[in-house]
Amino acid sequence: MTNIPPPAEELRLLDAELRQLDARRAVLLRRREWLVHVLRTASAQRSVPGAGQMPPVWPVAPGAAAPRTEATAPGVQNVLLLLGGILLTVAAIAFTLVGWGHLGITGRALILAAVTLAALSAPVWLLRRGLGSTAEAVAALGMAQTVLDAYALHEVAFDGSGGLGYAAAASAVLSAAWAAYGAAAGLLVPRSDAGSPARPDRARAGAGTAARPALRLPLPCAVVTAQVPLLLWALAVDAGPHTLTAVLLVTAAADTVVALRPAHAPVRIVGLVGACVAGALGVLSAGWLCWSAAAPAAAARGAVLLLLAAAIALAAARYAPKPEVALCASLAAGLCLVAGAGGVLRAWLPGEWTVPGCLALGIALLTAVRTPLPRPMRQGVVGASLVVQGLAVLWTLPLVAGTLLGPVALIERPWSGTPLDIRDAVFQDAAWPSYATPAPLVLAAVAGVLALAERRAVRRPVSGMGALVLAWAAVVVTPVVLELPYGAGLVADGAVVVVALGVAERARRGTGGPSAPALTALVLALVTSVTLALVSLATEAGTITVLLALGALFGVASTRAGLVAFTAPAALAHATALACTAGASAGLRPEHTALLVLVVPAVAALVAARAARAGRSAATVPVEAAGAAAALLALTLAVTDLPVLASVLALCGVVTAGTALRPERRRAGHAAAALFLLAAWVRLAAWEVTTPEAYTLPVSVAALAVGHLRRRRDPSVSSWTAHGAGLSVTLVPSLLAMWGDPHWLRPLLLGTAALAVTLVGARFRLQAPLVLGGGTLALVALHELAPYIAQVVGVLPRWAPPALAGLVLLALGATYEQRLRDARRLREALGRLH
């Protein structure tokens, strides 16, 4: 076929068409970027009342992008209006303060009236023309002018009146005037002329949402100004603290009403902030008045103020639009009720019974659960009750901590004598809390509440665990509070341990395995047993009796499958303490007491083996860990006497070797070998043996035996792995000792041993014995020839050594290739060995 047009012409046409398409695409992209910019500017202008639309302007250069502005038109407008309003306000202040005295009364009145009326009337005219931002700025200027008018009026007509009283009246009048001005502006200006057209979605929002006023500043400013009239009035009349507190609470109530009204958002926010600030200050002041009062009547007046605060909070919770707000308000109301009633009780009851009284009031708040109140309010009141109960429990913590940690001081002076009572034994070095008498009742009451919640399936299992812990704390501190005799206190703590173990076993049976309540009871039993053992340190007989009883008790509890992982280590720990106590009671030295302590690791090994056979693998590791801790204690006690330390190490090695007989503990054999080796070394050190072969030969023999057995099982094992370590342990230290030994016996024995090792390596074609033995033999020979070599070197002339070195180098150079072949053959021969 013939191309029409020719291919070259057609290619030129296609290139021209593609260039036109690229140019058109660039123009369309620039147009699109400009349109996007216009739309964004138009949307920003629609959000500002009275802003016009930007006329369409085509970019100047077709090849350049449209310039990007760094500030929007509404932003520039707001900045200019703000600066203008500030400058006008400053000018008005300067005129009022400086130029006021140069005018007569008529001129002053005319200027005040004209400026104020103009500033307050202009926003209506501006709003009708869609200039919303300008109207807001002028309205702010007008309101600032009213403040200056109030000041000027005071200077002219009310100069003799008190400043606080006039400020209170002026702030009230200004607040009312600004609120009326904001409402009137909304009535005088139709909604469609207020700067932004009405939105259909706002119209469909429902009757519960109020329309936004034409001017946004007057109403929030009126609410802010309304915070101070009552307070200024109270200060002007020198009101007392109760009146000032009541004024704060009334102000908070008014703010609450404003915050709950369906007004627009700024007014609600200002009202909410004012209610929170004024209410918090009023509640703090009322609480201080109530709890610092010395007489019941004064406390009652403070309580009335707290009840007023509670009523305000309950009303806010009842009509709050959100559940979260209702919950917080009802929580605050409950706390105010308890604080008020507690303050009255403090004035009537002794000081130590104030917290129990407040706790009773807090528990009484729980009756709100059965009331027809809305759910958020019930939750808030219950939360207030929980806060009161938590604070009451914190009040008892010093007593509980002192009861548990106070006996630690007896470690420094054991067997110091029988105390007067259990309190004297526990708080001998600590201050007794003067308020501690009702603490057990507080703990028991909160424990009862949590137990009732647990029965009703509320917050399980946390509530049940909390009830168990608090009940335990109440029982533990009761003997100390009651000042029981020393023996009776020990018996009471022992009974707590027994009951806790029983509760743990019962909880375990109920769930069929370890559960949170069972573990909690076990931990409580262990903590109580430690405290009991510390308290028993006051007397020798008490210590032995308590440790013996605790060891037996936890030993019996170890027969239960679900408790053995905790009780067996505890029994071993008490047995270890009993061994130390028995040694001290018998007058034994610490190193001899260590031999008694070694009974515990032996028993632990037997118990662990039995548990492993019975399938209780969970108890094996804790029991072995307890035994290892007892063995470490025995080593620590015996460290001052080397012969006894050697015996203790050997006995620990025997126990560890017995453990290594179990299939799953084969690796314990390494630890047993290390213990035996350490025992031998310590024994040699005790005999003052300084010959290194006495320390190294046992290691070498054992290592060579193990290596020989391993090579018999696996012939592919290298001789370095099997025999290298065993040979090096003896040969290397002996070589080091030989160079400093002037006698002939050590080199002779070492050379003989090295020769034997070399022959064995050559016979069985083993690389490690051949290299180590041959190298050692060569070094021994060099050591023996060293004196003769030194004598020969001394006889030779000085030119002989350089000449000899030159001959050696010439010989090596002449036979270089032959030497390389010989070295290669030697390396290959060694490589063929094992």
mmCIF file of C-alpha atoms in Angstrom, residues 41-161:
data_model
loop_
_atom_site.group_PDB
_atom_site.id
_atom_site.type_symbol
_atom_site.label_atom_id
_atom_site.label_comp_id
_atom_site.label_asym_id
_atom_site.label_seq_id
_atom_site.Cartn_x
_atom_site.Cartn_y
_atom_site.Cartn_z
ATOM 1 C CA THR A 41 -11.706 32.238 48.502
ATOM 2 C CA ALA A 42 -15.444 32.390 47.923
ATOM 3 C CA SER A 43 -16.150 29.746 50.606
ATOM 4 C CA ALA A 44 -13.960 31.652 53.111
ATOM 5 C CA GLN A 45 -15.810 34.900 52.322
ATOM 6 C CA ARG A 46 -19.233 33.280 52.808
ATOM 7 C CA SER A 47 -18.272 32.427 56.397
ATOM 8 C CA VAL A 48 -17.860 36.203 57.143
ATOM 9 C CA PRO A 49 -21.015 38.375 57.078
ATOM 10 C CA GLY A 50 -20.955 41.100 54.474
ATOM 11 C CA ALA A 51 -17.973 39.905 52.510
ATOM 12 C CA GLY A 52 -18.252 40.286 48.786
ATOM 13 C CA GLN A 53 -17.171 37.895 46.083
ATOM 14 C CA MET A 54 -13.885 38.114 44.320
ATOM 15 C CA PRO A 55 -14.271 39.108 40.637
ATOM 16 C CA PRO A 56 -12.928 36.578 38.177
ATOM 17 C CA VAL A 57 -9.492 37.584 37.046
ATOM 18 C CA TRP A 58 -7.541 35.599 34.476
ATOM 19 C CA PRO A 59 -3.820 35.151 35.183
ATOM 20 C CA VAL A 60 -1.671 37.790 33.577
ATOM 21 C CA ALA A 61 0.748 35.439 31.920
ATOM 22 C CA PRO A 62 -0.586 32.251 30.386
ATOM 23 C CA GLY A 63 2.561 30.382 31.273
ATOM 24 C CA ALA A 64 2.630 31.431 34.971
ATOM 25 C CA ALA A 65 0.571 29.996 37.834
ATOM 26 C CA ALA A 66 -1.869 32.147 39.802
ATOM 27 C CA PRO A 67 -0.234 33.929 42.788
ATOM 28 C CA ARG A 68 -1.062 32.378 46.199
ATOM 29 C CA THR A 69 -2.174 34.726 49.000
ATOM 30 C CA GLU A 70 -0.712 34.255 52.497
ATOM 31 C CA ALA A 71 -3.727 35.709 54.367
ATOM 32 C CA THR A 72 -7.442 35.389 53.683
ATOM 33 C CA ALA A 73 -9.678 38.384 53.284
ATOM 34 C CA PRO A 74 -11.704 37.604 56.465
ATOM 35 C CA GLY A 75 -8.486 37.344 58.462
ATOM 36 C CA VAL A 76 -7.220 40.702 57.212
ATOM 37 C CA GLN A 77 -10.612 42.239 57.910
ATOM 38 C CA ASN A 78 -10.737 40.931 61.492
ATOM 39 C CA VAL A 79 -7.206 42.173 62.236
ATOM 40 C CA LEU A 80 -8.015 45.649 60.939
ATOM 41 C CA LEU A 81 -11.253 45.817 62.898
ATOM 42 C CA LEU A 82 -9.540 44.621 66.086
ATOM 43 C CA LEU A 83 -6.780 47.215 65.778
ATOM 44 C CA GLY A 84 -9.287 49.941 65.034
ATOM 45 C CA GLY A 85 -11.405 49.038 68.046
ATOM 46 C CA ILE A 86 -8.377 48.966 70.325
ATOM 47 C CA LEU A 87 -7.210 52.373 69.131
ATOM 48 C CA LEU A 88 -10.645 53.905 69.570
ATOM 49 C CA THR A 89 -10.982 52.405 73.040
ATOM 50 C CA VAL A 90 -7.585 53.760 74.076
ATOM 51 C CA ALA A 91 -8.562 57.166 72.739
ATOM 52 C CA ALA A 92 -11.835 57.091 74.684
ATOM 53 C CA ILE A 93 -10.021 56.131 77.890
ATOM 54 C CA ALA A 94 -7.514 58.914 77.406
ATOM 55 C CA PHE A 95 -10.306 61.431 76.749
ATOM 56 C CA THR A 96 -12.248 60.314 79.812
ATOM 57 C CA LEU A 97 -9.268 60.372 82.155
ATOM 58 C CA VAL A 98 -7.440 63.439 80.785
ATOM 59 C CA GLY A 99 -9.806 65.735 78.906
ATOM 60 C CA TRP A 100 -12.823 65.293 81.122
ATOM 61 C CA GLY A 101 -12.089 68.183 83.429
ATOM 62 C CA HIS A 102 -11.855 70.798 80.621
ATOM 63 C CA LEU A 103 -15.556 70.499 79.689
ATOM 64 C CA GLY A 104 -18.635 71.724 81.463
ATOM 65 C CA ILE A 105 -21.455 69.572 82.672
ATOM 66 C CA THR A 106 -23.483 70.149 79.517
ATOM 67 C CA GLY A 107 -20.632 69.297 77.222
ATOM 68 C CA ARG A 108 -19.814 66.194 79.191
ATOM 69 C CA ALA A 109 -23.390 64.934 79.043
ATOM 70 C CA LEU A 110 -23.737 65.664 75.326
ATOM 71 C CA ILE A 111 -20.448 63.959 74.490
ATOM 72 C CA LEU A 112 -21.228 60.915 76.617
ATOM 73 C CA ALA A 113 -24.698 60.556 75.185
ATOM 74 C CA ALA A 114 -23.644 61.103 71.604
ATOM 75 C CA VAL A 115 -20.664 58.770 71.623
ATOM 76 C CA THR A 116 -22.429 55.981 73.524
ATOM 77 C CA LEU A 117 -25.628 56.142 71.452
ATOM 78 C CA ALA A 118 -23.660 56.245 68.223
ATOM 79 C CA ALA A 119 -21.484 53.318 69.210
ATOM 80 C CA LEU A 120 -24.464 51.227 70.297
ATOM 81 C CA SER A 121 -26.746 52.150 67.392
ATOM 82 C CA ALA A 122 -24.273 51.699 64.585
ATOM 83 C CA PRO A 123 -24.117 47.855 64.825
ATOM 84 C CA VAL A 124 -27.827 47.572 63.977
ATOM 85 C CA TRP A 125 -27.354 49.655 60.834
ATOM 86 C CA LEU A 126 -24.227 47.669 59.925
ATOM 87 C CA LEU A 127 -25.934 44.316 60.459
ATOM 88 C CA ARG A 128 -28.800 45.252 58.160
ATOM 89 C CA ARG A 129 -26.218 45.832 55.450
ATOM 90 C CA GLY A 130 -24.460 42.537 56.025
ATOM 91 C CA LEU A 131 -21.331 43.971 57.703
ATOM 92 C CA GLY A 132 -21.225 41.509 60.610
ATOM 93 C CA SER A 133 -17.560 41.774 61.587
ATOM 94 C CA THR A 134 -17.660 45.563 61.565
ATOM 95 C CA ALA A 135 -20.801 45.478 63.665
ATOM 96 C CA GLU A 136 -19.102 43.241 66.242
ATOM 97 C CA ALA A 137 -16.130 45.604 66.477
ATOM 98 C CA VAL A 138 -18.324 48.699 66.881
ATOM 99 C CA ALA A 139 -20.487 46.896 69.464
ATOM 100 C CA ALA A 140 -17.400 46.027 71.482
ATOM 101 C CA LEU A 141 -16.368 49.684 71.335
ATOM 102 C CA GLY A 142 -19.815 50.720 72.512
ATOM 103 C CA MET A 143 -19.735 48.329 75.464
ATOM 104 C CA ALA A 144 -16.300 49.576 76.430
ATOM 105 C CA GLN A 145 -17.726 53.104 76.244
ATOM 106 C CA THR A 146 -20.464 52.170 78.704
ATOM 107 C CA VAL A 147 -17.765 51.103 81.188
ATOM 108 C CA LEU A 148 -16.093 54.481 80.756
ATOM 109 C CA ASP A 149 -19.481 56.177 81.177
ATOM 110 C CA ALA A 150 -19.936 54.361 84.464
ATOM 111 C CA TYR A 151 -16.524 55.536 85.634
ATOM 112 C CA ALA A 152 -17.212 59.086 84.537
ATOM 113 C CA LEU A 153 -20.591 59.044 86.274
ATOM 114 C CA HIS A 154 -18.934 57.974 89.499
ATOM 115 C CA GLU A 155 -16.375 60.752 89.248
ATOM 116 C CA VAL A 156 -19.057 63.415 88.669
ATOM 117 C CA ALA A 157 -22.174 62.386 90.549
ATOM 118 C CA PHE A 158 -21.168 59.614 93.004
ATOM 119 C CA ASP A 159 -17.724 60.676 94.069
ATOM 120 C CA GLY A 160 -18.605 60.359 97.734
ATOM 121 C CA SER A 161 -19.986 56.824 97.546
#
